[in-house]
Short mmCIF file of C-alpha atoms in Angstrom, two decimals:
data_model
loop_
_atom_site.label_atom_id
_atom_site.label_comp_id
_atom_site.label_asym_id
_atom_site.label_seq_id
_atom_site.Cartn_x
_atom_site.Cartn_y
_atom_site.Cartn_z
CA MET A 142 18.67 -4.50 28.84
CA THR A 143 19.23 -8.10 28.19
CA PRO A 144 17.03 -10.01 25.87
CA ARG A 145 15.51 -11.76 28.86
CA GLN A 146 14.78 -8.58 30.64
CA ARG A 147 12.98 -7.35 27.43
CA ALA A 148 10.98 -10.39 27.07
CA TRP A 149 9.71 -9.92 30.82
CA PHE A 150 8.97 -6.27 30.07
CA PHE A 151 7.12 -7.02 27.10
CA ALA A 152 5.10 -9.85 28.80
CA VAL A 153 3.94 -7.34 31.36
CA ALA A 154 3.27 -4.84 28.83
CA ALA A 155 1.43 -7.16 26.52
CA ALA A 156 -0.80 -8.61 29.36
CA GLY A 157 -1.89 -4.85 30.04
CA LEU A 158 -2.62 -4.24 26.46
CA VAL A 159 -4.80 -7.37 26.20
CA ALA A 160 -6.45 -6.48 29.46
CA CYS A 161 -7.43 -3.07 28.26
CA TYR A 162 -8.28 -4.24 24.86
CA LEU A 163 -10.77 -6.90 26.13
CA TRP A 164 -12.27 -4.43 28.54
CA ALA A 165 -12.82 -2.18 25.37
CA PHE A 166 -14.63 -5.15 23.56
CA THR A 167 -17.36 -4.98 26.12
CA GLY A 168 -18.51 -1.51 24.81
CA LEU A 169 -18.50 -2.50 21.17
CA PRO A 170 -21.52 -3.52 19.12
CA GLY A 171 -21.47 -7.16 18.17
CA PHE A 172 -19.99 -8.57 15.11
CA GLY A 173 -22.40 -7.92 12.23
CA ASN A 174 -24.43 -5.34 14.18
CA TYR A 175 -22.59 -2.05 13.08
CA PRO A 176 -24.80 0.71 13.96
CA GLY A 177 -22.82 3.73 12.33
CA PRO A 178 -25.29 5.82 10.12
CA TYR A 179 -22.61 7.30 7.99
CA GLY A 180 -21.90 4.47 5.92
CA GLN A 181 -25.64 3.39 5.31
CA GLU A 182 -26.41 6.92 4.33
CA ILE A 183 -23.63 6.88 1.76
CA LEU A 184 -25.02 3.45 0.63
CA ARG A 185 -28.45 5.01 0.16
CA ARG A 186 -27.27 8.00 -2.00
CA ALA A 187 -24.03 7.23 -3.56
CA VAL A 188 -25.12 5.46 -6.81
CA GLY A 189 -28.01 8.04 -7.41
CA GLU A 190 -25.66 11.07 -6.72
CA THR A 191 -22.55 9.75 -8.95
CA HIS A 192 -23.68 6.85 -11.07
CA ALA A 193 -20.89 5.15 -10.02
CA THR A 194 -21.74 1.36 -8.83
CA GLY A 195 -18.65 0.94 -6.94
CA VAL A 196 -19.35 2.79 -3.68
CA VAL A 197 -15.81 1.98 -2.20
CA SER A 198 -14.41 3.89 -4.91
CA THR A 199 -16.93 6.77 -4.48
CA VAL A 200 -15.86 7.11 -0.81
CA ASN A 201 -12.32 7.00 -1.80
CA PHE A 202 -12.49 9.40 -4.56
CA LEU A 203 -15.38 11.80 -3.85
CA TYR A 204 -16.91 11.86 -0.32
CA ARG A 205 -13.44 11.22 1.39
CA GLY A 206 -11.55 12.46 -1.55
CA PHE A 207 -9.57 15.02 0.72
CA ASP A 208 -8.10 12.17 2.87
CA THR A 209 -7.09 10.16 -0.39
CA VAL A 210 -5.22 13.11 -1.61
CA GLY A 211 -3.38 13.12 1.63
CA GLU A 212 -2.88 9.34 1.25
CA GLU A 213 -1.43 9.59 -2.22
CA PHE A 214 1.15 12.13 -0.99
CA ILE A 215 2.24 9.78 1.65
CA LEU A 216 3.20 7.36 -1.08
CA PHE A 217 4.66 10.13 -2.97
CA ALA A 218 6.64 11.42 -0.06
CA ALA A 219 7.90 7.77 0.71
CA ALA A 220 9.13 7.30 -2.81
CA ALA A 221 10.94 10.48 -2.70
CA GLY A 222 12.27 9.77 0.73
CA MET A 223 13.63 6.57 -0.61
CA SER A 224 15.39 8.16 -3.54
CA VAL A 225 16.95 10.29 -0.97
CA LEU A 226 18.13 7.68 1.47
CA LEU A 227 19.29 5.19 -1.32
CA ARG A 228 21.06 7.77 -3.41
CA LYS A 229 24.69 7.17 -4.36
CA LEU A 230 26.98 8.24 -1.57
CA ARG A 231 30.21 9.90 -2.08
CA ALA A 232 32.25 6.94 -1.24
CA GLU A 233 30.25 4.42 -3.40
CA ARG A 234 30.67 3.61 -7.05
CA GLU A 235 28.49 1.62 -9.33
CA THR A 236 29.87 -1.56 -10.64
CA GLY A 237 28.75 -3.87 -13.49
CA PRO A 238 26.34 -6.77 -13.02
CA ALA A 239 29.14 -9.25 -13.22
CA ASP A 240 29.58 -11.31 -10.04
CA GLU A 241 32.78 -10.40 -8.21
CA ALA A 242 33.68 -13.78 -6.98
CA ASP A 243 35.34 -15.50 -10.03
CA SER A 244 35.26 -18.91 -8.66
CA ARG A 245 31.54 -18.84 -8.41
CA THR A 246 29.27 -19.76 -11.38
CA ILE A 247 25.94 -18.23 -11.63
CA PRO A 248 23.67 -20.12 -13.50
CA ALA A 249 21.54 -18.21 -16.18
CA THR A 250 18.00 -17.67 -15.65
CA SER A 251 16.12 -20.64 -16.46
CA SER A 252 13.83 -20.82 -19.53
CA ALA A 253 11.06 -22.11 -17.35
CA VAL A 254 11.15 -18.76 -15.39
CA ARG A 255 12.03 -16.47 -18.30
CA ILE A 256 9.37 -17.43 -20.81
CA PRO A 257 6.34 -17.46 -18.44
CA ALA A 258 7.46 -14.19 -16.89
CA LEU A 259 7.66 -12.58 -20.51
CA LEU A 260 4.33 -14.20 -21.46
CA LEU A 261 2.85 -12.71 -18.45
CA VAL A 262 3.89 -9.15 -19.07
CA GLY A 263 1.08 -8.41 -21.55
CA PRO A 264 -1.87 -9.66 -19.53
CA THR A 265 -0.55 -7.95 -16.59
CA VAL A 266 -0.50 -4.77 -18.13
CA VAL A 267 -4.02 -5.35 -19.63
CA ILE A 268 -5.43 -6.33 -16.09
CA GLY A 269 -3.65 -3.50 -14.45
CA TRP A 270 -5.18 -0.94 -16.82
CA TRP A 271 -8.55 -2.59 -16.64
CA LEU A 272 -8.36 -2.33 -12.81
CA ALA A 273 -7.39 1.35 -12.80
CA SER A 274 -9.99 2.20 -15.49
CA HIS A 275 -13.03 0.54 -13.76
CA ALA A 276 -12.97 2.17 -10.18
CA GLN A 277 -16.68 3.42 -10.86
CA THR A 278 -18.13 0.08 -11.67
CA ASN A 279 -16.25 -3.00 -9.97
CA PRO A 280 -14.23 -3.74 -7.13
CA SER A 281 -11.06 -2.08 -8.50
CA GLY A 282 -9.37 1.33 -8.66
CA GLY A 283 -6.18 3.25 -9.37
CA PHE A 284 -4.32 1.74 -6.33
CA GLN A 285 -5.10 -1.81 -7.10
CA GLY A 286 -4.41 -1.43 -10.80
CA GLY A 287 -1.24 0.69 -10.23
CA VAL A 288 0.43 -2.01 -8.30
CA ILE A 289 -0.55 -4.59 -10.78
CA LEU A 290 1.02 -2.34 -13.59
CA ALA A 291 4.17 -2.16 -11.71
CA THR A 292 4.13 -5.94 -11.34
CA ALA A 293 4.58 -5.96 -15.11
CA PHE A 294 7.84 -4.17 -14.88
CA ILE A 295 9.09 -6.40 -12.12
CA LEU A 296 8.18 -9.57 -14.30
CA VAL A 297 10.65 -8.11 -16.95
CA TYR A 298 13.29 -7.88 -14.20
CA LEU A 299 12.54 -11.46 -13.14
CA SER A 300 12.83 -12.70 -16.78
CA GLY A 301 16.05 -10.88 -17.70
CA GLU A 302 18.13 -8.73 -15.71
CA PHE A 303 18.15 -5.64 -14.03
CA PHE A 304 19.65 -3.45 -16.81
CA THR A 305 16.71 -4.41 -19.07
CA PHE A 306 14.38 -3.20 -16.19
CA ARG A 307 16.26 0.05 -15.87
CA LYS A 308 16.15 0.70 -19.58
CA LEU A 309 12.43 0.09 -19.58
CA SER A 310 11.95 2.45 -16.78
CA PRO A 311 14.31 5.24 -16.87
CA VAL A 312 14.17 7.28 -13.59
CA VAL A 313 13.27 10.53 -15.35
CA LEU A 314 10.49 9.23 -16.99
CA VAL A 315 9.28 7.32 -13.87
CA ASP A 316 9.60 10.52 -11.82
CA ALA A 317 7.63 12.21 -14.65
CA VAL A 318 4.78 10.12 -14.57
CA GLU A 319 4.70 9.92 -10.71
CA ALA A 320 4.50 13.59 -10.64
CA LEU A 321 1.79 13.79 -13.24
CA GLY A 322 -0.40 11.23 -11.34
CA ALA A 323 0.02 13.03 -7.97
CA GLY A 324 -0.42 16.35 -9.75
CA GLY A 325 -3.26 15.39 -11.71
CA PHE A 326 -5.45 14.27 -8.57
CA ALA A 327 -4.65 17.56 -6.91
CA ALA A 328 -5.48 19.37 -10.17
CA VAL A 329 -8.91 17.61 -10.68
CA GLY A 330 -9.60 18.91 -7.26
CA LEU A 331 -8.37 22.40 -7.68
CA ALA A 332 -10.20 22.78 -10.91
CA ALA A 333 -13.29 22.74 -9.01
CA VAL A 334 -12.27 25.44 -6.82
CA VAL A 335 -11.59 27.52 -9.78
CA MET A 336 -15.04 26.92 -10.87
CA ASN A 337 -16.31 28.41 -7.40
CA LEU A 338 -17.18 24.87 -6.35
CA PRO A 339 -15.99 22.83 -3.25
CA PHE A 340 -12.70 21.10 -3.54
CA LEU A 341 -12.84 17.78 -5.33
CA TYR A 342 -16.49 18.38 -6.17
CA ASN A 343 -17.89 16.23 -8.87
CA TYR A 344 -18.22 18.58 -11.84
CA LEU A 345 -17.89 16.40 -14.91
CA PRO A 346 -21.13 14.87 -16.60
CA LEU A 347 -22.19 11.77 -14.61
CA GLY A 348 -22.88 9.56 -17.75
CA GLN A 349 -26.11 8.15 -19.06
CA PHE A 350 -26.59 5.30 -16.61
CA PRO A 351 -25.12 3.93 -13.34
CA GLY A 352 -22.55 1.02 -14.18
CA ALA A 353 -21.45 2.41 -17.64
CA ILE A 354 -17.47 3.00 -18.10
CA SER A 355 -18.09 6.54 -18.91
CA SER A 356 -20.23 7.26 -15.83
CA SER A 357 -19.16 8.74 -12.46
CA GLY A 358 -17.72 11.97 -13.57
CA THR A 359 -14.52 12.78 -11.63
CA ILE A 360 -14.18 9.37 -10.05
CA ALA A 361 -12.83 7.57 -12.90
CA LEU A 362 -10.61 10.45 -13.94
CA ILE A 363 -8.94 10.49 -10.34
CA SER A 364 -8.58 6.84 -10.46
CA PHE A 365 -6.72 7.08 -13.68
CA PHE A 366 -4.22 9.53 -12.12
CA VAL A 367 -3.91 7.42 -9.09
CA GLY A 368 -3.23 4.56 -11.21
CA LEU A 369 -0.31 6.43 -12.90
CA GLU A 370 1.00 7.56 -9.52
CA VAL A 371 0.78 4.22 -7.73
CA ALA A 372 2.40 2.27 -10.61
CA ALA A 373 5.24 4.84 -11.12
CA ALA A 374 5.94 5.10 -7.32
CA PHE A 375 6.18 1.14 -6.96
CA VAL A 376 8.69 0.93 -10.13
CA LEU A 377 10.79 3.48 -8.53
CA ILE A 378 10.85 1.97 -5.15
CA VAL A 379 11.71 -1.43 -6.59
CA GLY A 380 14.28 0.08 -8.88
CA GLU A 381 15.89 1.89 -6.15
CA LEU A 382 16.20 -1.23 -4.09
CA LEU A 383 17.67 -3.35 -6.81
CA GLU A 384 20.24 -0.60 -7.63
CA GLN A 385 21.58 -1.04 -4.24
CA THR A 386 23.09 -4.34 -5.36
CA LEU A 387 25.24 -2.59 -7.96
CA LEU A 388 26.84 -0.07 -5.33
CA ARG A 389 30.27 -0.83 -3.77
CA SER A 390 32.12 1.26 -1.42
CA ALA A 391 35.11 2.37 -2.84
CA MET B 263 -19.10 -15.56 15.75
CA GLY B 264 -19.72 -12.89 18.52
CA ILE B 265 -16.43 -11.28 19.34
CA PHE B 266 -14.30 -13.89 17.64
CA PRO B 267 -12.94 -11.66 14.78
CA PHE B 268 -11.87 -9.07 17.46
CA LEU B 269 -10.15 -11.66 19.47
CA VAL B 270 -8.10 -12.46 16.07
CA VAL B 271 -7.06 -8.85 15.93
CA ALA B 272 -5.73 -8.80 19.38
CA TRP B 273 -3.94 -11.91 18.68
CA ILE B 274 -2.31 -10.67 15.43
CA VAL B 275 -1.31 -7.39 17.25
CA VAL B 276 0.44 -9.20 20.15
CA VAL B 277 2.16 -11.82 18.08
CA GLY B 278 3.50 -9.11 15.87
CA LEU B 279 4.63 -7.04 18.89
CA TYR B 280 6.40 -10.05 20.41
CA GLY B 281 8.27 -10.42 17.11
CA ILE B 282 9.25 -6.84 17.08
CA VAL B 283 10.69 -7.15 20.64
CA THR B 284 12.39 -10.41 20.26
CA SER B 285 13.81 -9.99 16.70
CA ARG B 286 17.50 -10.13 16.07
CA ASP B 287 17.36 -8.84 12.42
CA LEU B 288 15.91 -5.57 11.01
CA ILE B 289 14.27 -7.14 8.07
CA HIS B 290 12.45 -9.67 10.10
CA GLN B 291 11.34 -6.78 12.48
CA ILE B 292 9.89 -4.79 9.56
CA VAL B 293 7.97 -8.10 8.69
CA CYS B 294 6.84 -8.10 12.20
CA LEU B 295 5.57 -4.61 12.02
CA ILE B 296 3.71 -5.54 8.89
CA VAL B 297 1.89 -8.32 10.80
CA VAL B 298 0.91 -5.85 13.54
CA GLN B 299 -0.49 -3.34 10.81
CA SER B 300 -2.46 -6.19 9.25
CA SER B 301 -4.44 -6.44 12.26
CA THR B 302 -6.09 -3.04 11.45
CA TYR B 303 -7.46 -4.70 8.08
CA VAL B 304 -9.25 -7.40 10.11
CA LEU B 305 -10.41 -4.85 12.81
CA LEU B 306 -11.88 -2.46 10.25
CA LEU B 307 -13.57 -5.12 8.12
CA GLY B 308 -15.02 -6.80 11.32
CA VAL B 309 -16.11 -3.47 12.49
CA GLY B 310 -18.02 -2.52 9.43
CA TYR B 311 -19.39 -6.03 8.74
CA VAL B 312 -23.42 -6.17 8.62
CA THR B 313 -24.82 -9.65 8.93
CA GLY B 314 -26.21 -10.80 5.49
CA GLY B 315 -24.67 -7.75 3.88
CA ALA B 316 -23.24 -7.73 0.42
CA ALA B 317 -20.21 -6.11 -0.89
CA PRO B 318 -20.94 -2.34 -1.53
CA TYR B 319 -20.94 -2.59 -5.50
CA PHE B 320 -24.31 -2.22 -7.20
CA PHE B 321 -23.03 -3.43 -10.57
CA ASP B 322 -24.80 -6.81 -10.64
CA ILE B 323 -27.10 -6.74 -7.56
CA PRO B 324 -30.22 -4.47 -7.25
CA LEU B 325 -29.78 -1.08 -5.79
CA HIS B 326 -30.47 -0.90 -2.15
CA THR B 327 -29.54 -4.41 -1.51
CA LYS B 328 -28.36 -4.74 2.22
CA ALA B 329 -24.55 -4.13 2.08
CA VAL B 330 -21.54 -3.94 4.48
CA ASP B 331 -20.30 -0.57 5.57
CA PRO B 332 -18.35 1.15 2.49
CA ILE B 333 -16.40 3.67 4.63
CA VAL B 334 -14.33 1.06 6.62
CA GLN B 335 -13.56 -0.72 3.29
CA ALA B 336 -12.10 2.51 1.77
CA LEU B 337 -10.11 2.97 5.08
CA ALA B 338 -8.71 -0.49 4.80
CA LEU B 339 -7.60 0.33 1.12
CA THR B 340 -5.95 3.52 2.41
CA ASP B 341 -4.25 1.43 5.12
CA VAL B 342 -2.79 -0.99 2.70
CA VAL B 343 -1.08 1.80 0.48
CA VAL B 344 0.27 3.41 3.58
CA GLU B 345 1.70 0.22 4.91
CA ALA B 346 3.31 -0.44 1.52
CA ALA B 347 4.85 3.10 1.58
CA VAL B 348 6.09 2.97 5.30
CA THR B 349 7.50 -0.75 4.55
CA ALA B 350 9.59 0.63 1.43
CA LEU B 351 10.86 3.55 3.55
CA LEU B 352 11.99 1.31 6.58
CA LEU B 353 13.54 -1.16 4.30
CA SER B 354 15.76 1.64 2.77
CA PHE B 355 16.59 2.67 6.35
CA ALA B 356 17.67 -1.01 7.01
CA VAL B 357 19.83 -0.76 3.86
CA GLN B 358 21.55 2.38 5.15
CA ALA B 359 21.99 0.87 8.48
CA TYR B 360 23.72 -2.32 7.13
CA LYS B 361 25.87 0.00 5.02
CA ARG B 362 27.14 1.96 7.85
CA PHE B 363 27.56 -0.62 10.76
CA GLY B 364 27.86 -3.84 8.90
CA THR B 365 25.12 -5.51 10.88
CA LEU B 366 21.16 -6.00 10.91
CA ASP B 367 21.05 -6.93 14.50
CA PRO B 368 18.96 -4.29 16.48
CA LEU B 369 20.97 -5.22 19.61
CA GLU B 370 24.36 -4.23 18.17
CA LEU B 371 22.84 -0.96 16.50
CA THR B 372 22.95 0.69 19.90
CA GLN B 373 25.27 3.49 19.35
CA PHE B 374 25.21 6.55 17.14
CA LYS B 375 28.02 7.13 14.56
CA GLY B 376 28.72 10.37 12.80
#
């Protein structure tokens, strides 16, 4: 099929898609008039039942916690799949970081990049942990916090070079943290089953009052494990991709 | 506002699909897929919006304030994470395709190689 034929084929298909889509619109409730009772019911009871003021986190880690376990394992499986796909092949060897074209001079990383990047590492870790540990109160949680935590490691790469990044995040350690995060979530859920309660039931004390850091029972604990898992998965993914630049086919 | 947010969704989907179909570079194609997927965020948040509703966080607003639907917001969060995972996996496929065939042009990646 030539590119031109493809474009025509697409134009016809897209026209059909848009037509069906616009037709489907006519049956939707208007913007701002969502009638679904499920969300409103959760809004009505979530804070009283869990003492967590962040209802989105409550939905993620409690009411629909089962979905989130699956979602977390999608990330886990993707990171594992990447490690397998990007492994060192038999015909490849790892080279040093030196450039192979002798005639090319690579300028060293400018201080204007290095110093701000290093200065940002500390605050980034603090913000990441703050987000991962406040799922129960504010718009935050393990997923958001974990990604920001991983950014701290990428700032190290930006400010120095790949080998510092790799020394800071040895694959064995990152793998272990990722497994701990993913397993911890599942273990919190299974502990409820052992206690003869439904999977992921909120069995921990809910704390004194809604909005306190110590409130919400299992929601905060699960968010912590998710933060570990997400941070480790992203460090692993970025590390795997960066490592590719060192591989040469022999 | 009416159906405007939903028209934006349709626009993002079709623009992204157009990119995928006409792309001559796998990395560009992956970015186009991200564009298609980002339409789901607009759709989810658009569907769950309640006129005049606050964000579903009752930390500094009184309990039982009118708020938007929290379910779709949680789904959007799930969506973002899955997108990141899928993107990472696709990028590693692109790396391997380049290693094996020496090109990222999808039109030249038409035959299998053992």
